[in-house]
Short mmCIF file of C-alpha atoms and ligand atoms in Angstrom, two decimals:
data_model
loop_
_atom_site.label_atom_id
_atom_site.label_comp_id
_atom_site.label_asym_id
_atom_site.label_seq_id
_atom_site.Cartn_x
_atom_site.Cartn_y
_atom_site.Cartn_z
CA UNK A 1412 -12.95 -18.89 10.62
CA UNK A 1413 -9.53 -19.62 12.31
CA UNK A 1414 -7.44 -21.87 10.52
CA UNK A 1415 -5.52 -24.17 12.35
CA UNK A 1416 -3.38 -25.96 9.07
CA UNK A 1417 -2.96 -25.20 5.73
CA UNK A 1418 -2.74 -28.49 3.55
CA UNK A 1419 -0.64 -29.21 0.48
CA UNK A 1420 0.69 -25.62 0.14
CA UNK A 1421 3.59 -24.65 -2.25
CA UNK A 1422 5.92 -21.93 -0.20
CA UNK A 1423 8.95 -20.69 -1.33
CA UNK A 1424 12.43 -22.32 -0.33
CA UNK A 1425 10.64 -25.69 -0.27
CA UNK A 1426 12.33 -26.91 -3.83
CA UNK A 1427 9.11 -27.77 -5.37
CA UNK A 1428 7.24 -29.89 -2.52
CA UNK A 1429 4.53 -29.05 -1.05
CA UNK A 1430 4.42 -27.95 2.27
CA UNK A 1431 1.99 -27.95 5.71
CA UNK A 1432 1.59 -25.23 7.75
CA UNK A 1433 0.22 -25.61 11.26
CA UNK A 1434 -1.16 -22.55 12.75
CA UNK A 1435 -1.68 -21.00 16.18
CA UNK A 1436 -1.76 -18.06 18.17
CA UNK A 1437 -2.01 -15.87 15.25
CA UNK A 1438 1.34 -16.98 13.89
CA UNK A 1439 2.87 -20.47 11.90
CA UNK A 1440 4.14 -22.57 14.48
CA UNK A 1441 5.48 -25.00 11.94
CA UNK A 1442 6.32 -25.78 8.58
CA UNK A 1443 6.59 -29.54 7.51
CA UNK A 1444 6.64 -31.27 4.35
CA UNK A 1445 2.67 -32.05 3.29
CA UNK A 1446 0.99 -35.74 4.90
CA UNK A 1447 -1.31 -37.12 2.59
CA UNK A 1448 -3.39 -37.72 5.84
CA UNK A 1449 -4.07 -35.35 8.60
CA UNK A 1450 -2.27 -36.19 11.90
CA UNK A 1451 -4.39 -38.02 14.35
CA UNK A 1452 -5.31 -35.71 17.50
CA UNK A 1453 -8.19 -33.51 18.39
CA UNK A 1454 -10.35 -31.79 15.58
CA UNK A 1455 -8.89 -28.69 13.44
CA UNK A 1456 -9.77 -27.01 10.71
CA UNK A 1457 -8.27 -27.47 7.36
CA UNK A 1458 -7.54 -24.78 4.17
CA UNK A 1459 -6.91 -27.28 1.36
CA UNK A 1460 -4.09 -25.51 -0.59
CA UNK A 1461 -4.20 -28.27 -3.50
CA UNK A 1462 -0.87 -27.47 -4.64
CA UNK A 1463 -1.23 -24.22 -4.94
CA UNK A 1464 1.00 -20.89 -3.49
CA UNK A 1465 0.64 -19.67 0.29
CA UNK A 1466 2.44 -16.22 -0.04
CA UNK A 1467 3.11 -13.83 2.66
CA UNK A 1468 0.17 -11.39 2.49
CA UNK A 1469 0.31 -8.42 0.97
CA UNK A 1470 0.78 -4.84 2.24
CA UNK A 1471 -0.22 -1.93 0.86
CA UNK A 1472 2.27 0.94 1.59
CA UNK A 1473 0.45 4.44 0.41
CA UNK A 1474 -3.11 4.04 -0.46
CA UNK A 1475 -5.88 6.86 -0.12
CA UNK A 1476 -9.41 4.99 1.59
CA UNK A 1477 -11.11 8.56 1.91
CA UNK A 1478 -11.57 9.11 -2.20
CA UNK A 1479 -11.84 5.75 -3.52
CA UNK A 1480 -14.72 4.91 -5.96
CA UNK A 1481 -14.77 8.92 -6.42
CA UNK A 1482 -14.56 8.91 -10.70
CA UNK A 1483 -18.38 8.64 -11.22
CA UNK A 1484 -18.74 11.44 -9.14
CA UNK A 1485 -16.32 13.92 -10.73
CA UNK A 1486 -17.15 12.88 -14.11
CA UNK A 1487 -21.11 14.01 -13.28
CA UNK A 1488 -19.94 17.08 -11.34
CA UNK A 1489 -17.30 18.18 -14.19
CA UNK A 1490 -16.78 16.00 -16.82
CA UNK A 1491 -13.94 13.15 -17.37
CA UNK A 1492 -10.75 14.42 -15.13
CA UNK A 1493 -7.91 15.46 -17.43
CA UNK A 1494 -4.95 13.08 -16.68
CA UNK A 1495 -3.30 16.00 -14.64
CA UNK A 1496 -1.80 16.23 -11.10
CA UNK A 1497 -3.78 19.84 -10.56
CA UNK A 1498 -7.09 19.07 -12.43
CA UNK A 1499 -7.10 15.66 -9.50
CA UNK A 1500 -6.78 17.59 -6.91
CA UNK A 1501 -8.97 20.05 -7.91
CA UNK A 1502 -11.56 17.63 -8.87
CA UNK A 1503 -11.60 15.78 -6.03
CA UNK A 1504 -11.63 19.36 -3.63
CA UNK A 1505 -14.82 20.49 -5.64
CA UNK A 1506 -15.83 16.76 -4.44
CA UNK A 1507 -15.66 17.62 -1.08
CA UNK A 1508 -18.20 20.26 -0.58
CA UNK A 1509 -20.93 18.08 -2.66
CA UNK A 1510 -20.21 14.39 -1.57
CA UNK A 1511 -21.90 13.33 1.74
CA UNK A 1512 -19.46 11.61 4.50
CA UNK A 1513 -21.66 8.70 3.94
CA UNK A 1514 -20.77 8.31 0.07
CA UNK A 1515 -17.26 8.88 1.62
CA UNK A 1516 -17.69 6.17 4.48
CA UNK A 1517 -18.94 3.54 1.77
CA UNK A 1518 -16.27 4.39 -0.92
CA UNK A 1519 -13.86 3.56 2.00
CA UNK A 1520 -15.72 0.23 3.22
CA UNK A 1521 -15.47 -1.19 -0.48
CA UNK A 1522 -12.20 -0.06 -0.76
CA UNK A 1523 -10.68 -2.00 2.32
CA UNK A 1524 -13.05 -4.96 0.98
CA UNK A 1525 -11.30 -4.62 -2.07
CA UNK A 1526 -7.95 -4.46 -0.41
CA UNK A 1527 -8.29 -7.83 2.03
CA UNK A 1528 -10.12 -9.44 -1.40
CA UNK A 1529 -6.49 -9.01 -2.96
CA UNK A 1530 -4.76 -10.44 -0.13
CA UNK A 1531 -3.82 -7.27 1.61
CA UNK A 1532 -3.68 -7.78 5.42
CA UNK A 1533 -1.68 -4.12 6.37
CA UNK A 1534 -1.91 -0.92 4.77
CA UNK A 1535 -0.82 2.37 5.75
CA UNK A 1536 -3.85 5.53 4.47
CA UNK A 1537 -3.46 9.10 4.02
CA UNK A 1538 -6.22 10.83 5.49
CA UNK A 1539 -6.87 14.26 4.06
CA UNK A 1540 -6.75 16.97 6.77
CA UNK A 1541 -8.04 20.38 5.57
CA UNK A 1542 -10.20 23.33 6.66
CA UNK A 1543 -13.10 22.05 4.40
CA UNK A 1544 -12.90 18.94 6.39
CA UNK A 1545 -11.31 19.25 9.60
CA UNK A 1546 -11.44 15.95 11.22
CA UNK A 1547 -14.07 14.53 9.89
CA UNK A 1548 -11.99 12.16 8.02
CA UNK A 1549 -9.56 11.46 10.31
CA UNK A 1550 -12.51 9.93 12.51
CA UNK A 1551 -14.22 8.09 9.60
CA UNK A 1552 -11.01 6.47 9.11
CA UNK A 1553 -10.10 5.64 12.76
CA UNK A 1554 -13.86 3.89 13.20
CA UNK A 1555 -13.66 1.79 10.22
CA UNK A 1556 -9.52 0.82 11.34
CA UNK A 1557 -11.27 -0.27 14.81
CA UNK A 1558 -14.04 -1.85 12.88
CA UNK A 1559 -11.96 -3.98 10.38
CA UNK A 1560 -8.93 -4.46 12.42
CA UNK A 1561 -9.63 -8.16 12.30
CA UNK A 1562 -9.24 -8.43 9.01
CA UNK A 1563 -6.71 -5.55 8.07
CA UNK A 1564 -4.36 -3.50 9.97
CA UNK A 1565 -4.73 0.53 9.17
CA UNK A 1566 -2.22 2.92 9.94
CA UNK A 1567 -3.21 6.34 9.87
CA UNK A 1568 -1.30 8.85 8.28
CA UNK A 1569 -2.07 12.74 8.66
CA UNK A 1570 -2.11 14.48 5.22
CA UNK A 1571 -2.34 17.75 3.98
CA UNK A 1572 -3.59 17.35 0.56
CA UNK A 1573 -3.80 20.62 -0.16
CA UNK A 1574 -1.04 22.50 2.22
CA UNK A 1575 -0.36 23.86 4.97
CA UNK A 1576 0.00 27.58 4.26
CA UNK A 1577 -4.34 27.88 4.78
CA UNK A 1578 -4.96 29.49 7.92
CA UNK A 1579 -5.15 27.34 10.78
CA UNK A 1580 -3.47 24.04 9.26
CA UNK A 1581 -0.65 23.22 11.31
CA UNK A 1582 -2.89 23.10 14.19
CA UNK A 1583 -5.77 21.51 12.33
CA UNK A 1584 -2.47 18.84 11.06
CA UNK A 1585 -1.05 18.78 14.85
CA UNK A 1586 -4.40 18.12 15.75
CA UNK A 1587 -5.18 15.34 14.16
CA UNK A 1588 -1.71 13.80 15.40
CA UNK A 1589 -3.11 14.89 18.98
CA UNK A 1590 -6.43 12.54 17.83
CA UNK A 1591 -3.93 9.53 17.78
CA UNK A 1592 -2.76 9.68 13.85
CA UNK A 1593 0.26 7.12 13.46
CA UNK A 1594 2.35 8.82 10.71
CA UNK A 1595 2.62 12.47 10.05
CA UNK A 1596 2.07 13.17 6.37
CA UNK A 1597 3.37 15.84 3.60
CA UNK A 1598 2.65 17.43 0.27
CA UNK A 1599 5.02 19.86 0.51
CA UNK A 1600 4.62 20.76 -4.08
CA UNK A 1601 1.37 22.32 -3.35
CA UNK A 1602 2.71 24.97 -1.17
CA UNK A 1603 4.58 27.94 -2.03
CA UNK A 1604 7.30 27.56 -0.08
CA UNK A 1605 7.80 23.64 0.25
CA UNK A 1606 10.91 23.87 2.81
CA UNK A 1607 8.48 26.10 5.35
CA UNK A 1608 5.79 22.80 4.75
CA UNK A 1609 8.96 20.22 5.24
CA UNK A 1610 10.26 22.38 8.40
CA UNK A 1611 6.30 22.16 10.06
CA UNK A 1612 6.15 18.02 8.96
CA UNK A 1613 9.41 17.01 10.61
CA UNK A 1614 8.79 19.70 13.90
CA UNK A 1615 5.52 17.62 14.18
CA UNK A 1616 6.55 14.03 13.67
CA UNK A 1617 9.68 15.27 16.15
CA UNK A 1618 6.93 15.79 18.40
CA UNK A 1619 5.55 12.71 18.30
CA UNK A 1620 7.76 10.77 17.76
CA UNK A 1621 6.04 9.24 14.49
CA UNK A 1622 7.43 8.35 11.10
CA UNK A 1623 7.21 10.90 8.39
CA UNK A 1624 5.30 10.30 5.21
CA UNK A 1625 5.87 12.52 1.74
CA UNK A 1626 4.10 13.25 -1.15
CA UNK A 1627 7.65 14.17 -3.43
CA UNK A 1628 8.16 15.50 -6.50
CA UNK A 1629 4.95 14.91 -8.28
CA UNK A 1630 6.48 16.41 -11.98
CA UNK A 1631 8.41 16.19 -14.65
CA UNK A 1632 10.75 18.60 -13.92
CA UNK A 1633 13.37 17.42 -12.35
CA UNK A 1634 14.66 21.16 -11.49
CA UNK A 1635 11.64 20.96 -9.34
CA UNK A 1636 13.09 18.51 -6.92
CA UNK A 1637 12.57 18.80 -3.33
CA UNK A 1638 14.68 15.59 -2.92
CA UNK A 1639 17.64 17.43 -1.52
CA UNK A 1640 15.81 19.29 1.61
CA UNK A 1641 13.95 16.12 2.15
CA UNK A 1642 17.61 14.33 2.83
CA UNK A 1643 18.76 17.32 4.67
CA UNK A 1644 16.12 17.07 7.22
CA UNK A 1645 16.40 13.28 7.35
CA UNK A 1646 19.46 13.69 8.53
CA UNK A 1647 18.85 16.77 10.94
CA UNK A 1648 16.52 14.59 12.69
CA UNK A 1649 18.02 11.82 12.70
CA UNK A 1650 15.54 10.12 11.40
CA UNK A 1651 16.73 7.76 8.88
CA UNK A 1652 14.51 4.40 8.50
CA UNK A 1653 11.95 6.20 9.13
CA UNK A 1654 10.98 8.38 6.26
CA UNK A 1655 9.40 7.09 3.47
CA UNK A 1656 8.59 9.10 0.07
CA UNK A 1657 6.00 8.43 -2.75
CA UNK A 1658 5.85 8.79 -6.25
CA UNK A 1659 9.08 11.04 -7.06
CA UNK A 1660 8.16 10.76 -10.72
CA UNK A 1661 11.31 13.43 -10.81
CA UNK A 1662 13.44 10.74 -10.81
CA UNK A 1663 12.10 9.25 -14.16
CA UNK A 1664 12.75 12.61 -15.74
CA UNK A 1665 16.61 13.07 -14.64
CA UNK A 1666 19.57 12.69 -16.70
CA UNK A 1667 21.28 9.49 -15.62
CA UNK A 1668 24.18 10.74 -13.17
CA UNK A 1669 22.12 13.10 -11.65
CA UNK A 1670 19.48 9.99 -11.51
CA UNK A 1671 22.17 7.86 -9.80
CA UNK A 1672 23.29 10.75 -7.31
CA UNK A 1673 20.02 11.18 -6.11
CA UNK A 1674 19.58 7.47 -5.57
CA UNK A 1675 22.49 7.82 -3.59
CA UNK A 1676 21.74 9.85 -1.96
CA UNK A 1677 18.28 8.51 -0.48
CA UNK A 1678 20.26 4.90 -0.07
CA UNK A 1679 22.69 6.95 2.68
CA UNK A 1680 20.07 9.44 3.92
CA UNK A 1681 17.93 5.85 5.03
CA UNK A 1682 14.65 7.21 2.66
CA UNK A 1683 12.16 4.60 1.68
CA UNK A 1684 10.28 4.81 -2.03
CA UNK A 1685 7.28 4.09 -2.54
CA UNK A 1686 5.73 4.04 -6.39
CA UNK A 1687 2.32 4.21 -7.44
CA UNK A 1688 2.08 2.86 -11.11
CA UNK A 1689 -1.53 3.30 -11.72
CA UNK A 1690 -1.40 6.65 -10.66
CA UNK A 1691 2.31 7.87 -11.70
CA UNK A 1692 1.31 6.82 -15.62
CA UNK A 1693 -1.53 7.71 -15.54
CA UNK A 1694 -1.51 11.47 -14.17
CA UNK A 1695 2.83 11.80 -15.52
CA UNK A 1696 4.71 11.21 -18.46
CA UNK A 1697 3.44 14.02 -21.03
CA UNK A 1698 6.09 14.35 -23.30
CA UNK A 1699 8.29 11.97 -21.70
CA UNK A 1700 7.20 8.53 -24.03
CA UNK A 1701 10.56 7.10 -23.47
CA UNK A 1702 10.75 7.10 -19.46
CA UNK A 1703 7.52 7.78 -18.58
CA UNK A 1704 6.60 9.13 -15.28
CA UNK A 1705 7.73 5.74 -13.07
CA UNK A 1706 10.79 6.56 -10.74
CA UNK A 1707 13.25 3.78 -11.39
CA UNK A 1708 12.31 1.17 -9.17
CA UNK A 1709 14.94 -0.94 -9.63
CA UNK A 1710 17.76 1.14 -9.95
CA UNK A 1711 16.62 2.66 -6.46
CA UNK A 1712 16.51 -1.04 -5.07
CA UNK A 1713 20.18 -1.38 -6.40
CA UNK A 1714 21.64 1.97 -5.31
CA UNK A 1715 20.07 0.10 -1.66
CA UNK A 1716 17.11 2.57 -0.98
CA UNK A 1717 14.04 0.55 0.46
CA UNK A 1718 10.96 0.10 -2.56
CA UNK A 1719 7.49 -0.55 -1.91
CA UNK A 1720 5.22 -0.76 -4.86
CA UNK A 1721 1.65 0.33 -4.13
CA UNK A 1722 -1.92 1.45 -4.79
CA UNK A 1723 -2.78 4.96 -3.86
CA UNK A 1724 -6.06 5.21 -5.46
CA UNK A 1725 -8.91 3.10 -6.31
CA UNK A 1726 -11.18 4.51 -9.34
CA UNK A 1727 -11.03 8.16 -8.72
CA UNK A 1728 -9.81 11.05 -10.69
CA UNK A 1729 -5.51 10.41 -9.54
CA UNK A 1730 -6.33 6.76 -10.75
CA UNK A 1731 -9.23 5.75 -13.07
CA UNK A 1732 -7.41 2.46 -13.44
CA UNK A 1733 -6.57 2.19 -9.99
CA UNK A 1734 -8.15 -1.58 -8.65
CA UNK A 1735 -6.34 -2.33 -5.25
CA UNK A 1736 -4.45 -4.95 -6.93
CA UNK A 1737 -1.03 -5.08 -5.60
CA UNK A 1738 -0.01 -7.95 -7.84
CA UNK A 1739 -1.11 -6.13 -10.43
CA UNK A 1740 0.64 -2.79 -9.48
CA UNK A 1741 4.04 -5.00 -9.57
CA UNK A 1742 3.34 -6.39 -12.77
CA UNK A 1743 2.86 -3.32 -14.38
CA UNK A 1744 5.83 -1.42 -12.82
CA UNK A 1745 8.17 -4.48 -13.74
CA UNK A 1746 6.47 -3.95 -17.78
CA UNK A 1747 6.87 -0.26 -18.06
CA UNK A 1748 10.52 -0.44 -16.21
CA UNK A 1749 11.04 -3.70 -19.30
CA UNK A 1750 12.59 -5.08 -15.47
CA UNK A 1751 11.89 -9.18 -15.85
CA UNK A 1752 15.33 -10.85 -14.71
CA UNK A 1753 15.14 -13.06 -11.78
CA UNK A 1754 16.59 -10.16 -9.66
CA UNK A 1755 14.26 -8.19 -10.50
CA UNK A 1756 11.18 -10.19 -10.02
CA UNK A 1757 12.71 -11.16 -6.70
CA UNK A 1758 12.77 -7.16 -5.96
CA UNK A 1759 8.86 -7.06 -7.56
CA UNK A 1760 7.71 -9.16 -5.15
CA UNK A 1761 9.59 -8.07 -1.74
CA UNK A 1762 8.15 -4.28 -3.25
CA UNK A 1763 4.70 -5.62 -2.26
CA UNK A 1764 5.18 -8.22 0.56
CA UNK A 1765 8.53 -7.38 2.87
CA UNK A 1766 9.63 -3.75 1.96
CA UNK A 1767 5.92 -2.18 2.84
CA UNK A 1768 5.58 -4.34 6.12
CA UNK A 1769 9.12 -3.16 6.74
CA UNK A 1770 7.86 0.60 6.38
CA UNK A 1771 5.29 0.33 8.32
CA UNK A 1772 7.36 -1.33 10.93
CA UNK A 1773 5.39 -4.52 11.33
CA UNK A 1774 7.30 -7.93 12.27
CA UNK A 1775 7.92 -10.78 9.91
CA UNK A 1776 5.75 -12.28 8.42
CA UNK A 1777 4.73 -14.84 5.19
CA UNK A 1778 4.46 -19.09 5.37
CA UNK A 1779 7.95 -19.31 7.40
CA UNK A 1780 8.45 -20.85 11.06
CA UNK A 1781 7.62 -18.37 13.76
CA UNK A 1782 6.02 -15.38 11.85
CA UNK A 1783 3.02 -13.72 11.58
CA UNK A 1784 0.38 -16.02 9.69
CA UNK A 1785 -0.87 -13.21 7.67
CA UNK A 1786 -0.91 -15.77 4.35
CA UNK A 1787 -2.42 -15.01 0.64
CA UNK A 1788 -3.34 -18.00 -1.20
CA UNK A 1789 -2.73 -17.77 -4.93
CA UNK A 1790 -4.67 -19.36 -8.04
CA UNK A 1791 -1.44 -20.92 -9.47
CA UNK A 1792 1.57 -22.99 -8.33
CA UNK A 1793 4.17 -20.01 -8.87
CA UNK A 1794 5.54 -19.99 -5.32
CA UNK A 1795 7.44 -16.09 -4.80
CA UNK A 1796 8.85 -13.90 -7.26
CA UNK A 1797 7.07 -15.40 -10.39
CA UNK A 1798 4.00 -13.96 -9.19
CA UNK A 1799 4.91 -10.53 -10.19
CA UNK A 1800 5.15 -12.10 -13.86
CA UNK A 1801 1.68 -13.19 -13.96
CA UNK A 1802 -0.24 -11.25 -11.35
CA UNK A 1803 -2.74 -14.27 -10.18
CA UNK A 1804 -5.97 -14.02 -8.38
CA UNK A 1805 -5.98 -14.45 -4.38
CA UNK A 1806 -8.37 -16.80 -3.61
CA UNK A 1807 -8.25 -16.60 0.13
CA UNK A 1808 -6.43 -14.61 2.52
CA UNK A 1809 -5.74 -14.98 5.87
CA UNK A 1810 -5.01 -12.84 8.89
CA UNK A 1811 -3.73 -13.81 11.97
CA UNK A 1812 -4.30 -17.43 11.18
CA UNK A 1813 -8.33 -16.13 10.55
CA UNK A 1814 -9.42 -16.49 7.11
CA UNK A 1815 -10.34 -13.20 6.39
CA UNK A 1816 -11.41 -13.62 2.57
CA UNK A 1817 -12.34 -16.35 0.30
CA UNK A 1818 -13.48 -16.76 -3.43
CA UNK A 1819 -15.72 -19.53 -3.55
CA UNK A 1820 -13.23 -22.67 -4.23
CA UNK A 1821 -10.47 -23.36 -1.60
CA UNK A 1822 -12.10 -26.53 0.60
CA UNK A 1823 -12.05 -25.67 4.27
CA UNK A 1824 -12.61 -29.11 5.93
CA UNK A 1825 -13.44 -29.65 9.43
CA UNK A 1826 -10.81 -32.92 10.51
CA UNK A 1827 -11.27 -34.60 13.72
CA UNK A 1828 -12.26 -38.76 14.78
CA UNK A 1829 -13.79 -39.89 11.81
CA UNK A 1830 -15.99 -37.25 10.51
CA UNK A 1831 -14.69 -34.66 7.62
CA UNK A 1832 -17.39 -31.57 6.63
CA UNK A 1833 -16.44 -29.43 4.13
CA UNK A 1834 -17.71 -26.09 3.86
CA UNK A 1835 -18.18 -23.22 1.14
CA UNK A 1836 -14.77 -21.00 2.22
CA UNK A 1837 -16.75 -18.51 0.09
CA UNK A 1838 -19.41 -18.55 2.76
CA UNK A 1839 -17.22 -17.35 5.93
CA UNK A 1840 -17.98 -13.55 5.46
ZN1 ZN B 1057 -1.06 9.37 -2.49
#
């Protein structure tokens, strides 16, 4: 269904009244203080906002589609997963061999239903590349981005899961850049020698000309950092703005200065940060009950690095908790990180809205004049960074202007001459 206004909508920078949004061409070609009655004119169809908050949709910076919906699996094939980086991995790699492509494909299909069902309209997923799999994945995952591209916007990264020092990976990695891949992924801890693994990611996305995507400093121990080689080749390429790191639990674990250096540090090298709550405190953290496992968040958005705040895993052994809810994901990082102040909500909600669609290089978008009508609509009245306080329910999201999801309860009404139909939103998928 292609929405042509949005009634009665609370937006942000609108001091408390409510607001219409008229829609076209994929985008919000105005924004006007709400009309109690429609405008006369030909017929259009009508998302009844009732008051409540039209957000810019959500994007999902780092999320894995390929082992969602996996924990069942791995508990039958080997027990509950110990809440350990290596015991995932391994867990899910033992997966592999026993787990059709078809459980795979339909993991991946409820997985980016669960995504647009919590507003998400853009997400960039790591697609594992490795001998046991080849390409299969990569191809999975480009079908269902063609397939769903109405409703959500995929961008592909290429990711070595398990490293590149296998025989036959960087080609099997170049390869699947070759196959159209838009980002050119890394996980340089599992290797041996993590530089060699950096040196063969940033030759690639050289190459191609493609952003670079990390898996960092996955630990504890901060003397395991790989932060500084990652800046050093950031630089070498000249590539700042353009790489983006996840997790960096590290960070949690460093004593403040050298905390603060290497915040610095990413701030001047151009480095986005992405976290992952439900998987960083989950899988982090042991012996750490003070910090935890979360990188600062806040002090990174401070020190002026870029912060995204997202998923990574639905239900699987990196995330048993994991549940595609972004809102959700910045709650909980703004709890464990005790970060509520104004500020800091403000930087909450940008972590899961602007900073992502930023990293993935999208244009503007959100209820505003001129951008991209990629819109959430929210069960509450909290217009922008409150949301991160309570973590509502979406209750429809739209993509281009095209309402892409819908719990049963927004009114869609069909204006035009005389006649008004309403119709179950709930019904439109
Ligand atoms: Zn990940």
């Amino acid at each position: 269904v292609l929405i042509d206004r949005i009634a009665g909508a609370r937006v942000a920078g609108a001091d408390g009244a409510l607001a219409d949004l008229v829609l076209g061409g994929g985008r919000v070609l105005r924004v006007a203080p709400a009309v109690p009655s429609p405008p006369a004119g030909g017929a259009a169809t009508v998302l009844r906002a009732g008051g409540r908050a039209v957000i810019p949709a959500l994007v999902d910076a780092h999320v894995h589609l390929d082992k969602a919906f996996l924990l069942a699996d791995a508990e039958e094939d080997g027990g509950p997963p110990a809440p350990d980086l290596g015991a995932a991995i391994a867990a899910v790699a033992r997966l592999r061999a026993r787990v059709s492509l078809d459980r795979v494909r339909r993991g991946a299909e409820r997985a980016i239903d669960r995504l647009i069902a919590n507003g998400v309209t853009a997400a960039r997923a790591h697609v594992e590349i490795d001998p046991a799999v080849g390409l299969d994945l990569c191809r999975l995952l480009q079908e269902l981005a063609r397939a769903r591209r109405d409703a959500l916007a995929l961008q592909l990264v290429a990711f070595p899961q398990r490293g590149l020092e296998a025989p036959g990976m960087p080609e099997l990695l170049a390869a699947a850049m070759a196959e159209g891949l838009s980002v050119v992924g890394g996980c340089p801890y599992v290797d041996a020698d993590p530089a060699r693994h950096l040196d063969l990611v940033f030759a690639l996305a050289e190459r191609h000309a493609a952003p670079v995507d990390l898996h960092l400093d996955f630990s504890d121990d901060p003397g395991r950092s790989l932060l500084p080689l990652v800046v050093e080749r950031t630089r070498a390429h000249g590539m700042a703005g353009q790489v983006t790191i996840g997790h960096v639990t590290t960070l949690a674990a460093m004593p403040p200065d050298a905390q603060a250096r290497a915040l610095q540090a990413l701030a001047e090298a151009g480095i986005a940060l992405v976290v992952l709550p439900a998987t960083d405190l989950y899988l982090g953290g042991h012996g750490e009950p003070g910090s935890r496992s979360l990188a600062p968040w806040e002090r990174a958005a401070d020190a002026g690095v870029r912060v995204a705040i997202a998923n990574n895993n639905l239900e699987n052994p990196f995330a048993p908790f994991g549940n595609g809810n972004l809102l959700q994901a910045a709650w909980l990082a703004g709890l464990t990180r005790r970060a509520a102040a104004p500020a800091r909500r403000r930087t909450l909600f940008d972590a899961v809205t602007r900073a992502p669609a930023a990293i993935l290089g999208l244009p503007p978008h959100g209820p505003a004049t001129g951008a991209d009508a990629h819109l959430a609509l929210l069960d509450g009245d909290g217009d922008g960074p409150d949301v991160a306080l309570r973590a509502p329910a979406v209750l429809a999201t739209l993509r281009a202007g095209r309402l892409v999801h819908a719990l049963a309860g927004p009114p869609i009404a069909r204006e035009g001459g005389q006649a008004e139909t309403t119709t179950d939103a709930g019904a439109s998928r």
